[in-house]
Coordinates of C-alpha atoms and ligand atoms in Angstrom, one line a residue:
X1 CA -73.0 -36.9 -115.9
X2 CA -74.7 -35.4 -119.1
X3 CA -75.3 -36.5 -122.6
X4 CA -76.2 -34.3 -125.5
X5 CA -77.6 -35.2 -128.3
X6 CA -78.2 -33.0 -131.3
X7 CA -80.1 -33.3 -134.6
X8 CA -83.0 -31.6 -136.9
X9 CA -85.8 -33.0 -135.7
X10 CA -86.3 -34.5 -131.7
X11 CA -89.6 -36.3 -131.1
X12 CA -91.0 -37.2 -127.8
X13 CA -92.9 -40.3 -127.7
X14 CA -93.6 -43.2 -129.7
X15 CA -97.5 -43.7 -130.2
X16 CA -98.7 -43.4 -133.7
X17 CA -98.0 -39.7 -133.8
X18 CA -94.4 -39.7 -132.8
X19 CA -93.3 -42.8 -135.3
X20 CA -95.6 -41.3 -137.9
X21 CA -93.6 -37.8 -137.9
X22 CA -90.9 -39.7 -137.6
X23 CA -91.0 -42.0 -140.7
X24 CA -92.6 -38.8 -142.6
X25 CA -89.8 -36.7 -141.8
X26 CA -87.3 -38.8 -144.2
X27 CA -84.8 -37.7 -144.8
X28 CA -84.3 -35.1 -142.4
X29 CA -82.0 -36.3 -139.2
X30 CA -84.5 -37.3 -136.7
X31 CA -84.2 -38.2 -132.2
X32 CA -87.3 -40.2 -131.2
X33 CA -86.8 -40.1 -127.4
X34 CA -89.6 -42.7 -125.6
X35 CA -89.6 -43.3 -121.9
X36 CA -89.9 -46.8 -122.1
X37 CA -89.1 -49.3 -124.7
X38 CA -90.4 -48.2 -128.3
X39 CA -94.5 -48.1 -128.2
X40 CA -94.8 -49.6 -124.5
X41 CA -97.3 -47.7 -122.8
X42 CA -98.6 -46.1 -125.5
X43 CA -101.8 -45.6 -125.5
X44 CA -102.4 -45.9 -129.4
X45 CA -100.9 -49.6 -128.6
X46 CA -104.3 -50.3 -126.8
X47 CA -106.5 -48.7 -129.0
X48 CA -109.4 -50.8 -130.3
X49 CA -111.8 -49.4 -132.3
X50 CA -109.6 -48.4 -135.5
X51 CA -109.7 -45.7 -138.1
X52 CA -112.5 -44.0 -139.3
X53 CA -112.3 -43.4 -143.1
X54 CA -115.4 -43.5 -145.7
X55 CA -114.3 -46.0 -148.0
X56 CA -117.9 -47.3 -149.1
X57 CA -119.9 -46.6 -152.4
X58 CA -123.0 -45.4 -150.5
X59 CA -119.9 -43.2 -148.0
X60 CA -118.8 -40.0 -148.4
X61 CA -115.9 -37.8 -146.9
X62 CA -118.5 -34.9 -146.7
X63 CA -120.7 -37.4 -144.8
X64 CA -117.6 -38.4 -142.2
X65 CA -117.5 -34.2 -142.3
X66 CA -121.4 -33.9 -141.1
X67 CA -121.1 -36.8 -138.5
X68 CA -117.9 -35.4 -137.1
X69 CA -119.2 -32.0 -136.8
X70 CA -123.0 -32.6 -135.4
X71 CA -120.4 -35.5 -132.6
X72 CA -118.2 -32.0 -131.6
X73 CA -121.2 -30.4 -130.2
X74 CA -120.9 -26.9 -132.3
X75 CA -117.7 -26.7 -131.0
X76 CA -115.0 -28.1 -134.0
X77 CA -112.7 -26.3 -136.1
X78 CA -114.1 -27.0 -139.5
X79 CA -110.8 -26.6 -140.9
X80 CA -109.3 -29.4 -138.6
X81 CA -112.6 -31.4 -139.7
X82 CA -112.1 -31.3 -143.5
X83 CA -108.4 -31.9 -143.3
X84 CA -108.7 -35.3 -141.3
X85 CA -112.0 -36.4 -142.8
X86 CA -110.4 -36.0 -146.5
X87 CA -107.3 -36.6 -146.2
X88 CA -108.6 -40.3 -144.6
X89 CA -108.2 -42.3 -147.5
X90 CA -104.4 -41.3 -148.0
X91 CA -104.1 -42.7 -144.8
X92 CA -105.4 -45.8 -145.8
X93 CA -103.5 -46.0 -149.0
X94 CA -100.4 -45.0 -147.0
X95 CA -100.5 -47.9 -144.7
X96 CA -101.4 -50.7 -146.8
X97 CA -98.1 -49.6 -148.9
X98 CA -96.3 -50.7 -145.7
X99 CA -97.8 -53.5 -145.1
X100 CA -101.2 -53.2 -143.2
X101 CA -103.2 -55.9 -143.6
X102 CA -106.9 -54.6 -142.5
X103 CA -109.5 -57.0 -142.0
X104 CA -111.5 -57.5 -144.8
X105 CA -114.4 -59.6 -146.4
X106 CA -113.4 -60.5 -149.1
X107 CA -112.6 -57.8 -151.2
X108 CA -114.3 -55.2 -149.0
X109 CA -113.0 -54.2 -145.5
X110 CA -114.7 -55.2 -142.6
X111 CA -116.0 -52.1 -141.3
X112 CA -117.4 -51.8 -137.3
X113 CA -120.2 -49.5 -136.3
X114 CA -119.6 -46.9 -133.6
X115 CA -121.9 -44.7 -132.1
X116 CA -122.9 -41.5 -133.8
X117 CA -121.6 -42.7 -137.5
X118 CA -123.9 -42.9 -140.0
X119 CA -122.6 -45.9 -141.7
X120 CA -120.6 -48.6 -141.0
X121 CA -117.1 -46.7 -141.2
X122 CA -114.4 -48.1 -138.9
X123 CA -111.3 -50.4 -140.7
X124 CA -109.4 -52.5 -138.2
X125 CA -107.1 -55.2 -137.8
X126 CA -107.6 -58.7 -136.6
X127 CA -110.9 -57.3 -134.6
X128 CA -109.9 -55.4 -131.6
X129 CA -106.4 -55.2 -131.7
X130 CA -106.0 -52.0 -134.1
X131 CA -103.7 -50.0 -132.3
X132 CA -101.4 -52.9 -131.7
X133 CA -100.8 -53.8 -135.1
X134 CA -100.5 -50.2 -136.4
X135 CA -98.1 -49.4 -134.0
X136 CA -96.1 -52.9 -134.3
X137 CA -95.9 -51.8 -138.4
X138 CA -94.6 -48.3 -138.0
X139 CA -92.2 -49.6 -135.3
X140 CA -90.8 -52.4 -138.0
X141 CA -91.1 -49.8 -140.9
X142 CA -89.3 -46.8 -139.0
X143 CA -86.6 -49.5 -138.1
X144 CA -85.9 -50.3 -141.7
X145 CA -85.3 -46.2 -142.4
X146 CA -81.8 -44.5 -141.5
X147 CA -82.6 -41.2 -140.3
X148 CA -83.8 -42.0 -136.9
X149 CA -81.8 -42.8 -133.9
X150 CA -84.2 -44.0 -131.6
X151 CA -83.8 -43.1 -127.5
X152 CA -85.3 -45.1 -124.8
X153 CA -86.0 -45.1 -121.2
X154 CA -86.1 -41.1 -120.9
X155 CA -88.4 -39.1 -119.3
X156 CA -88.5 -35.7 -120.3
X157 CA -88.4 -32.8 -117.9
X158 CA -88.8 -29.7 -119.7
X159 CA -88.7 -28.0 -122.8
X160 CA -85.5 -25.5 -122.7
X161 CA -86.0 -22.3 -124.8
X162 CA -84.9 -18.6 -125.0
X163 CA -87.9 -16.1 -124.9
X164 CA -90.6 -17.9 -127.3
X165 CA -88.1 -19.6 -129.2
X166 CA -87.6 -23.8 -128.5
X167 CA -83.9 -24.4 -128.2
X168 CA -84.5 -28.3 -127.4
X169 CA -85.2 -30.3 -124.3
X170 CA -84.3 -32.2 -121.3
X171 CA -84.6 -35.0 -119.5
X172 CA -83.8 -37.9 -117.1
X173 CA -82.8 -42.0 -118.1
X174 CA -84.2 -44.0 -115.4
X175 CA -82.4 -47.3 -114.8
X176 CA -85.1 -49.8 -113.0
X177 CA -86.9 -46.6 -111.7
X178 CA -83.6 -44.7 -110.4
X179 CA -82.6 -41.9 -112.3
X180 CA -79.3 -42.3 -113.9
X181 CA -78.2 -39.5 -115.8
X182 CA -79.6 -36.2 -117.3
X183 CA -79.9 -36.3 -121.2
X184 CA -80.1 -32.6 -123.3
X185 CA -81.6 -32.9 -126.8
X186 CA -80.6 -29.9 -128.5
X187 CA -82.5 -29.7 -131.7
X188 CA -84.6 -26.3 -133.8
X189 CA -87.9 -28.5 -134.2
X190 CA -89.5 -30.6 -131.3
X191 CA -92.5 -32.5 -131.7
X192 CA -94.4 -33.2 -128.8
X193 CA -96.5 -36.9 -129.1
X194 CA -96.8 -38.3 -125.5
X195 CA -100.9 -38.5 -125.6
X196 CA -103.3 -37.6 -123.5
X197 CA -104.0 -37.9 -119.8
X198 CA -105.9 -40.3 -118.7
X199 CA -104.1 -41.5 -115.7
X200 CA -105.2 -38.3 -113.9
X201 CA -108.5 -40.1 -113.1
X202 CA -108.7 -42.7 -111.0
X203 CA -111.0 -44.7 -113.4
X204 CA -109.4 -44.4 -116.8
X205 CA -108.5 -46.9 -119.9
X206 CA -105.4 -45.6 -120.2
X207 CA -101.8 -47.0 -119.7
X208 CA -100.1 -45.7 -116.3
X209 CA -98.2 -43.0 -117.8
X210 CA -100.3 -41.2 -119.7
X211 CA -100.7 -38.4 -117.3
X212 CA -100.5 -34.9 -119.6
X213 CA -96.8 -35.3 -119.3
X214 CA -96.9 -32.9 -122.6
X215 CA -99.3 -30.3 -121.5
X216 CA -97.6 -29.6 -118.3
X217 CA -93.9 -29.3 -120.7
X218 CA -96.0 -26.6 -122.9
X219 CA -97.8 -24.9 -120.2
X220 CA -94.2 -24.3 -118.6
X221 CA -92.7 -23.2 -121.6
X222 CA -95.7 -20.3 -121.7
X223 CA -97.4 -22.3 -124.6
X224 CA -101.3 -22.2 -125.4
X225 CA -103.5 -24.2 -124.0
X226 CA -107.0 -25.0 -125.3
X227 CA -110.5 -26.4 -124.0
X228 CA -108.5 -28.4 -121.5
X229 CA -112.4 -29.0 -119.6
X230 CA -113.3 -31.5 -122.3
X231 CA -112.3 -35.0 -121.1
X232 CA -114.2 -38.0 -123.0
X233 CA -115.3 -41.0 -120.5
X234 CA -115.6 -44.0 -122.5
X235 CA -118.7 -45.5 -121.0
X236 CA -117.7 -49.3 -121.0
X237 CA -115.0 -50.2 -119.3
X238 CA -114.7 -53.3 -117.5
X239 CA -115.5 -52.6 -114.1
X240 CA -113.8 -55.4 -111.8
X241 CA -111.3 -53.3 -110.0
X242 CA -108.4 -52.9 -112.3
X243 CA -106.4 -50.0 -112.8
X244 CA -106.4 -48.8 -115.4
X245 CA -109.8 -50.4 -116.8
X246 CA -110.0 -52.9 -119.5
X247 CA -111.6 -51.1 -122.9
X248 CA -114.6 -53.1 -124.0
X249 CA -114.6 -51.3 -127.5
X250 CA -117.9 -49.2 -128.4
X251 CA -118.1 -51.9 -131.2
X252 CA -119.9 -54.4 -129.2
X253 CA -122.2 -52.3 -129.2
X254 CA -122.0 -52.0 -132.5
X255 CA -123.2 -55.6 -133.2
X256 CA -126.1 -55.1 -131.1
X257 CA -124.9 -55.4 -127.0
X258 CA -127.4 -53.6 -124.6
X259 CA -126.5 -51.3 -121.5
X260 CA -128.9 -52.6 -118.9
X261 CA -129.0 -52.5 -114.9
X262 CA -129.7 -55.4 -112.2
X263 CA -133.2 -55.4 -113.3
X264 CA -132.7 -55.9 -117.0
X265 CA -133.5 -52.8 -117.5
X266 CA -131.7 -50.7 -120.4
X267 CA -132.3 -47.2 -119.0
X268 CA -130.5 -45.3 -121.6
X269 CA -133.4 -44.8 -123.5
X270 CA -134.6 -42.4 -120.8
X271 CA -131.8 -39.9 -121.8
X272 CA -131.7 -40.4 -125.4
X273 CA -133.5 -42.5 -128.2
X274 CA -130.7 -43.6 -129.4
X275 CA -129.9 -46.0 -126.5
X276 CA -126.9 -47.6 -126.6
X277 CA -125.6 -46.2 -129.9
X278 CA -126.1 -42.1 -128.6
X279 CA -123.2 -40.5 -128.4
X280 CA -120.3 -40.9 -125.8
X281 CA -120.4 -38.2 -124.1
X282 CA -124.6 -38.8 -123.2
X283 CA -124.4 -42.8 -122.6
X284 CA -121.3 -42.1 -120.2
X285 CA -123.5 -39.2 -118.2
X286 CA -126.3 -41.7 -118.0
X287 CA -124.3 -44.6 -116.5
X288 CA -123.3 -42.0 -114.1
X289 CA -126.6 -40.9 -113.2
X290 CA -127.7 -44.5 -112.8
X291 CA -125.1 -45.3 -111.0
X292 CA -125.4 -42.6 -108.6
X293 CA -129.4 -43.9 -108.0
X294 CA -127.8 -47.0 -106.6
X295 CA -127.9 -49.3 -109.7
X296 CA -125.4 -51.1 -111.1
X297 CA -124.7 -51.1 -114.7
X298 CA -123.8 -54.0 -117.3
X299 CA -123.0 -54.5 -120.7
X300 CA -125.3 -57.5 -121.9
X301 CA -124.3 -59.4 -125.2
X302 CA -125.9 -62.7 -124.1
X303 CA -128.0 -62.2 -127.5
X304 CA -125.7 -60.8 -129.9
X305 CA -125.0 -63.9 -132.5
X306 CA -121.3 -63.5 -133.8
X307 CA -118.6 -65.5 -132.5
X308 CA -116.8 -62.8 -129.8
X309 CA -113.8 -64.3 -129.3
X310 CA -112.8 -64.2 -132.9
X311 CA -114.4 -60.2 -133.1
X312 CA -113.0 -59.0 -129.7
X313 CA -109.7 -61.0 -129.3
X314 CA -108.6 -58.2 -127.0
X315 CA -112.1 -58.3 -124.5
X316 CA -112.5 -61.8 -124.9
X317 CA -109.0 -62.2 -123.0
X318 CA -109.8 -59.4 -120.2
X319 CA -113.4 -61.3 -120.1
X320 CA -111.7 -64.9 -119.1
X321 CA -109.0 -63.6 -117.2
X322 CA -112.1 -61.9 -114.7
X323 CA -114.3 -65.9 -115.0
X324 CA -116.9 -63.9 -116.9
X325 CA -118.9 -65.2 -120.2
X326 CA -120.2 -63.3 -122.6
X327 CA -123.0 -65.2 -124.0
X328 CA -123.9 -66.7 -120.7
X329 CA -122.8 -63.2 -118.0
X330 CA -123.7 -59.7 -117.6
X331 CA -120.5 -58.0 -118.1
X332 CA -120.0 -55.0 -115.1
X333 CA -119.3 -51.7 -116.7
X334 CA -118.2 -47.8 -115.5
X335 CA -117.4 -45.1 -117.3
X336 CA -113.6 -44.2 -117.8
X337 CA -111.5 -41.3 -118.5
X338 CA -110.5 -42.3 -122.3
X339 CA -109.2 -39.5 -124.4
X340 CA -108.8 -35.2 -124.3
X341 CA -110.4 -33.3 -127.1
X342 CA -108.3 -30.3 -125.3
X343 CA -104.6 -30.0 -125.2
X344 CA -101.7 -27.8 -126.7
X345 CA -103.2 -25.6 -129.2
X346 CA -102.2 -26.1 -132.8
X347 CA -102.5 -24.6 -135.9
X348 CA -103.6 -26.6 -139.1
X349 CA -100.1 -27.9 -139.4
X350 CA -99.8 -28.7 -135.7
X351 CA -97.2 -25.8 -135.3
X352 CA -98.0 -24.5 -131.5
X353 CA -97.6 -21.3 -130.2
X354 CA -93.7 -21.6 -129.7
X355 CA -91.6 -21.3 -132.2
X356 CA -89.9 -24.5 -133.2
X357 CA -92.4 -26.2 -130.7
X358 CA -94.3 -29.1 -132.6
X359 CA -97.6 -31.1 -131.1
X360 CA -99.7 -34.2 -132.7
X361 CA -102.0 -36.7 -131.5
X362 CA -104.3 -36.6 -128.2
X363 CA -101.4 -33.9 -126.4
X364 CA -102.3 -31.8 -129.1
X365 CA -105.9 -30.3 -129.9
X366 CA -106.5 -29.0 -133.1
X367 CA -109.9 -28.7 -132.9
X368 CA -111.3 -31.4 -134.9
X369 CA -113.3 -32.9 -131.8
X370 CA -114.5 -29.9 -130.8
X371 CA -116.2 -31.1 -127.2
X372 CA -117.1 -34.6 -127.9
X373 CA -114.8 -37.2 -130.4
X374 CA -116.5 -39.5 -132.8
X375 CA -115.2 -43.0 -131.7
X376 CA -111.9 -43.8 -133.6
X377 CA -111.4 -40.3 -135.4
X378 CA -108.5 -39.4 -133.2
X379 CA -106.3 -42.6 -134.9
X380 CA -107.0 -40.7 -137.9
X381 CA -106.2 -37.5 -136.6
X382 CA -103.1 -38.4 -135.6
X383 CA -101.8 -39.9 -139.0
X384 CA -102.9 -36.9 -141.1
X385 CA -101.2 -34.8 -138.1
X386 CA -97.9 -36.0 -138.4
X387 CA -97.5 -36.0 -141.9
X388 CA -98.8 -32.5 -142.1
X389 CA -95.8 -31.5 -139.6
X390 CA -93.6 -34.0 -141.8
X391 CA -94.6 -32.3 -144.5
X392 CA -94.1 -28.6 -143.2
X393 CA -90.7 -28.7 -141.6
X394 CA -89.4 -30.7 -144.8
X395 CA -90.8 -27.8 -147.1
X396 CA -88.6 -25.6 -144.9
X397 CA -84.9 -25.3 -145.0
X398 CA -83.2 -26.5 -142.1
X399 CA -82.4 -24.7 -139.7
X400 CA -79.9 -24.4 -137.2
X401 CA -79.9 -25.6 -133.9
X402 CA -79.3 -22.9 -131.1
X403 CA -76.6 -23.9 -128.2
X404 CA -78.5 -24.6 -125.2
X405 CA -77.9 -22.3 -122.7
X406 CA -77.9 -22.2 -118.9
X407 CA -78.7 -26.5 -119.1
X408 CA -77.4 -26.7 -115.3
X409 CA -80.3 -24.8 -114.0
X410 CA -82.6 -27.2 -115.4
X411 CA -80.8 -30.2 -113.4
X412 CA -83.1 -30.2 -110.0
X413 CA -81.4 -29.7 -106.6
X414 CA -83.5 -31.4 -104.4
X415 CA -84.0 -34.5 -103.3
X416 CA -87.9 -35.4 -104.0
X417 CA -90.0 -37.6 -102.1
X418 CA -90.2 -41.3 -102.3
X419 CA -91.8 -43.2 -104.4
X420 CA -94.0 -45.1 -102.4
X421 CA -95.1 -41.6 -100.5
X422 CA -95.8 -40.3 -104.1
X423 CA -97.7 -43.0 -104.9
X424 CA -100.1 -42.8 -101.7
X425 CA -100.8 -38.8 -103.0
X426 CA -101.2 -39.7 -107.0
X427 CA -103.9 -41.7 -105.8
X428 CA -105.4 -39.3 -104.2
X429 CA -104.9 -36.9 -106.6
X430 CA -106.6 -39.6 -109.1
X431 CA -109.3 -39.8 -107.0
X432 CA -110.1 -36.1 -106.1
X433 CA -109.8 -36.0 -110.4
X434 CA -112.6 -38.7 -111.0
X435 CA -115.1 -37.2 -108.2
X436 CA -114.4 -33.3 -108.8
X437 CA -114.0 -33.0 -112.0
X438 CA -115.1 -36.3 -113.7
X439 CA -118.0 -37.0 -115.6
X440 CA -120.5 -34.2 -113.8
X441 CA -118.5 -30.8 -112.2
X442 CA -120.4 -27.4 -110.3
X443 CA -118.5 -24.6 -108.8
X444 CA -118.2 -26.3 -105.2
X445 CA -117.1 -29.8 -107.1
X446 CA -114.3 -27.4 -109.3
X447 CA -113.5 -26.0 -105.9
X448 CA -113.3 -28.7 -103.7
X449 CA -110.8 -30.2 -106.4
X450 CA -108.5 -27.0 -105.7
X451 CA -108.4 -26.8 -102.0
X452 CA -107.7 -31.2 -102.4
X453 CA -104.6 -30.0 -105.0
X454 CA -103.4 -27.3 -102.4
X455 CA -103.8 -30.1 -99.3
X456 CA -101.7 -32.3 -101.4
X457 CA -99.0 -29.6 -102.6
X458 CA -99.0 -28.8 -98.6
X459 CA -98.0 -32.3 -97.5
X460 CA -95.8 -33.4 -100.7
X461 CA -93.3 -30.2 -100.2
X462 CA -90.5 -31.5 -102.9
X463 CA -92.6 -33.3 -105.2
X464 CA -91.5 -36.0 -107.1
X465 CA -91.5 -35.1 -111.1
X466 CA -94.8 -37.1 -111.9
X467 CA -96.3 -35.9 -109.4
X468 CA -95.6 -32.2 -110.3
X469 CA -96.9 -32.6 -113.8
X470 CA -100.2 -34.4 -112.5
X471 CA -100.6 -31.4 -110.2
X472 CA -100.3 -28.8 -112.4
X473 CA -102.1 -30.8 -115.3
X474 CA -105.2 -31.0 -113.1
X475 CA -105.4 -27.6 -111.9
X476 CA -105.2 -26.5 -115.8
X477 CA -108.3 -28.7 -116.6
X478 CA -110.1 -27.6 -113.3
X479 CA -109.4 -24.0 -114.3
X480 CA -110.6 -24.5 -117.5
X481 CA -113.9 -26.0 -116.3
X482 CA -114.4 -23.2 -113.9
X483 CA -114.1 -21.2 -117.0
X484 CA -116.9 -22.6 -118.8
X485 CA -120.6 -21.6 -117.7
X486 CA -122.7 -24.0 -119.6
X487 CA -122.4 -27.6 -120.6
X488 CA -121.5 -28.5 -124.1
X489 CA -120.2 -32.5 -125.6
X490 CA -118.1 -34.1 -122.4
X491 CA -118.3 -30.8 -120.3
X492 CA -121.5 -31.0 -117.9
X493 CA -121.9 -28.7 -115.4
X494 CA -124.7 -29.2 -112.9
X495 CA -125.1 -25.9 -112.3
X496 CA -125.0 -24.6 -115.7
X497 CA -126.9 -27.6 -117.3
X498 CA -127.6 -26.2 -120.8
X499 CA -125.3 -24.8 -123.5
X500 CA -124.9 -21.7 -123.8
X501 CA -124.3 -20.4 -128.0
X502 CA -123.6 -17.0 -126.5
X503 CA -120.4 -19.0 -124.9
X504 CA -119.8 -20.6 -128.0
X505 CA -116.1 -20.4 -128.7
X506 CA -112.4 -22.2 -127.6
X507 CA -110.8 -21.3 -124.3
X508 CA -107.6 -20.2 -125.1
X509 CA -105.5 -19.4 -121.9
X510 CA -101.5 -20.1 -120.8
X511 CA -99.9 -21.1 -117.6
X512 CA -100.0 -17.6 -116.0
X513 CA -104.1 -17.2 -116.8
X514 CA -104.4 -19.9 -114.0
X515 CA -102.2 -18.7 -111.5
X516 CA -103.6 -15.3 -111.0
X517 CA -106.8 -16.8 -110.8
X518 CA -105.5 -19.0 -108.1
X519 CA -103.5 -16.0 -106.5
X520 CA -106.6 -14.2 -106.3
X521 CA -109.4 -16.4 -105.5
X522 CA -107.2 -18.9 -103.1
X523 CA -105.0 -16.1 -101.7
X524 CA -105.5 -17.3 -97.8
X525 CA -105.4 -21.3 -98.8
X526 CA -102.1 -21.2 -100.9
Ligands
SIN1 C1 -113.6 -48.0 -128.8 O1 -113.3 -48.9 -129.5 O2 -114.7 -48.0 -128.2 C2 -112.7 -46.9 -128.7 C3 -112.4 -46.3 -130.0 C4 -112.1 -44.8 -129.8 O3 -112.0 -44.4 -128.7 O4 -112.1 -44.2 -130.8

């Protein structure tokens, strides 16, 4: 049994980026499709730190510009950079209109300090629990609007098209994990919001199934892909064996918390001066190192003076759920696959390579990261984001949508494997991911990874869906990594441990560029 639906605009997901198209897109006729109830498992749900916007006398938009840019590692699309950094308050404006409450002293916001900003620059709401609120608002507000009809509990398949033109998409409804029936969105515009991919790493901070879902939809439909190697590990996530791993915000540090090891030592200093407040990308490589001497590594805030619970509402609760104090405990810490700079290349409107075919938010890179994100820009990137595609397809007339043709072909025929036996190999998968191509990658590491992808291909035969996507997801980012010589931001390669300015530009490449590598390098594996 089929359903189709049809309208002007379909949007997949239901993060930030997918309700903020969506409530920007009045009043064209708008399908938000979400694969579980609205916002569940969205990663902008968990998202702590806030939104970056210079909203301070001594602040500057041209300052958020310079901090952005020097963060990116050379590597930004200044373009991508002005748009977001100046277009921040709007954002603001725009979401205390509907409602937004953000914390404030006063008559001044509260602002948190995150690594590499100059000043103070971060608004959130009721401390840690940003992404919460901003998500519960746009849920509430795009409920209150008419154009949207909102679809849950699908997963989508594919994108269906004819030569480079988007024609809609499909999917499955699962009904407690069993899929019940095929759904066919048939629509001219899709906009793709699903975030990034975290779960592809055994250690992440992301929800379960944020997996790349949306890069391995676009990289089947023959879309472009770009700097896929550039992976940010949020150095401080709690470390007590949970998956994924609790956040503990970069804020913390913010009010002062150290990074030490068993001895008391805070060893960051021997990478950078900055210590604990250098960027990401350079704290996270040091934890590594560190780690891999034999240390362990803590977050100490047994002398940082501010009352915690009331700051970090979200840690405090992860931090007595694990028996561990904050003002009396050192607090164990790893470093955790937290957010993509790379994803579906866009233009400055988010328009991808596709006609008709739409991305926003972490699936999505437009370049304003470049190779390393400054802590909570990418909240900010994906309001100004969705608006801008809001804003483009409603300056257009509308179009008409295109009968979907040949949908049958798309149903699969197999059977795939069971759940539990797909479990056992995502696991795997996660874990060849994290010690391949995690933090530190070489040649042999990037190879390893392939031959571990082909083993697990080998003994899967029909692979469930997820499991499909995660494969081909993580043989795009492997690819890309083998692709780039030299170390830049979140990319470091052991073997090339410099950067390289003569490699200085984005790595563009589609779903075939990785399969004749593979054809010719792995001939005798595959
Ligand atoms: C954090 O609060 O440390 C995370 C914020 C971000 O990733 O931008």
């Amino acid at each position: 049994m089929e359903s189709i639906y049809k309208s002007d605009v379909v949007i997949v997901g239901s993060g930030i980026s997918g309700l903020m198209t969506a409530v920007s897109l009045y009043p064209r006729k708008v399908t938000l499709v979400t694969k579980r109830k609205l916002g569940e498992m969205s990663s902008s749900a968990w998202a702590q730190g806030g939104i970056a916007a210079a909203v301070t006398k001594h602040d500057s938009p041209q300052k958020h510009f310079e901090d952005t840019i020097k963060a990116s590692s050379g590597l930004s699309n200044e373009s991508a950079v002005k748009v977001i950094t100046e277009e921040a308050l709007d954002v603001v404006k725009f979401l205390e209109k509907i409602g937004v409450n953000f914390d404030k002293n006063g008559s001044e916001f509260s602002l948190s300090k995150e690594a590499a900003h100059s000043y103070r620059r971060v608004l959130k709401i009721n401390g840690d629990q940003s992404g919460k609120f901003l998500v519960d608002y746009l849920i509430s507000y795009a409920k209150q609007q008419g154009h949207i009809t909102f679809v849950e509990d699908v997963s989508i398949d594919h994108i269906i098209q004819k030569e480079n033109q988007c024609l809609g998409i499909m999917g499955h409804i699962h009904k407690n994990e069993v899929i019940d029936n095929f759904v066919f969105f048939q629509s001219p515009n899709v906009i793709l919001a699903t975030g990034g991919l975290g779960s592809i790493y055994a250690h992440t901070t992301n929800p379960r199934d944020v997996y790349g879902e949306a890069i391995a939809m676009a990289a089947k439909a023959n879309a472009e892909l770009v700097d896929l190697e550039f992976v940010q590990f949020h150095p401080t996530a709690l470390d007590i064996g949970l998956d994924p791993a609790p956040l503990l915000t970069e804020a913390i540090r913010g009010e002062g918390a150290f990074i030490v090891d068993e001895n008391n030592k805070r060893f960051l200093f021997e990478d950078d001066p900055l210590g604990e407040m250098a960027p990401r990308d350079v704290v996270s490589r040091s934890i590594h190192k560190h780690k891999l001497k034999g240390h362990s590594t803590f977050l100490d805030c047994r002398h940082v003076k501010i009352n915690f619970e009331r700051m970090f509402p979200t840690a405090s609760q992860y931090l007595k759920q694990a028996s561990i104090s904050p003002s009396k405990d050192f607090i164990p810490i790893i470093p955790a696959a937290h957010y993509h700079m790379g994803g579906i290349k866009v233009d400055i409107n988010g328009r991808t390579s596709v006609d008709g075919l739409w991305a926003c938010g972490e699936c999505s890179s437009t370049g304003a990261h470049g190779a390393n994100r400054l802590a909570s820009n990418s909240l900010l990137e994906a309001f100004v984001f969705s608006k801008r595609i809001a804003d483009t397809i409603n300056s257009e007339p509308p179009k008409k949508g295109h009968k979907l043709l040949n949908i049958e072909n798309y149903i699969p025929k197999e059977k795939t494997i069971s759940k539990i036996r797909a479990k056992k190999y995502i696991w795997q998968l996660r874990s060849a991911m994290n010690k391949f191509v995690g933090v530190d990658r070489n040649k042999l590491t990037l190879d390893q990874a392939f031959i571990e992808f082909f083993r697990i291909e080998r003994e899967t035969k029909s692979l469930s869906a997820k499991l499909k996507d995660m494969l081909l997801v993580s043989k795009l980012i492997t690819f890309a990594a083998m692709h780039r010589k030299e170390s830049r931001g979140t990319h470091f390669r052991s073997d090339y441990p410099t950067k390289n300015n003569k490699l200085l530009k984005r790595n563009v490449f589609i779903q075939n560029d990785l399969y004749e590598y593979l054809n010719n390098k792995f001939e005798k594996v595959i």
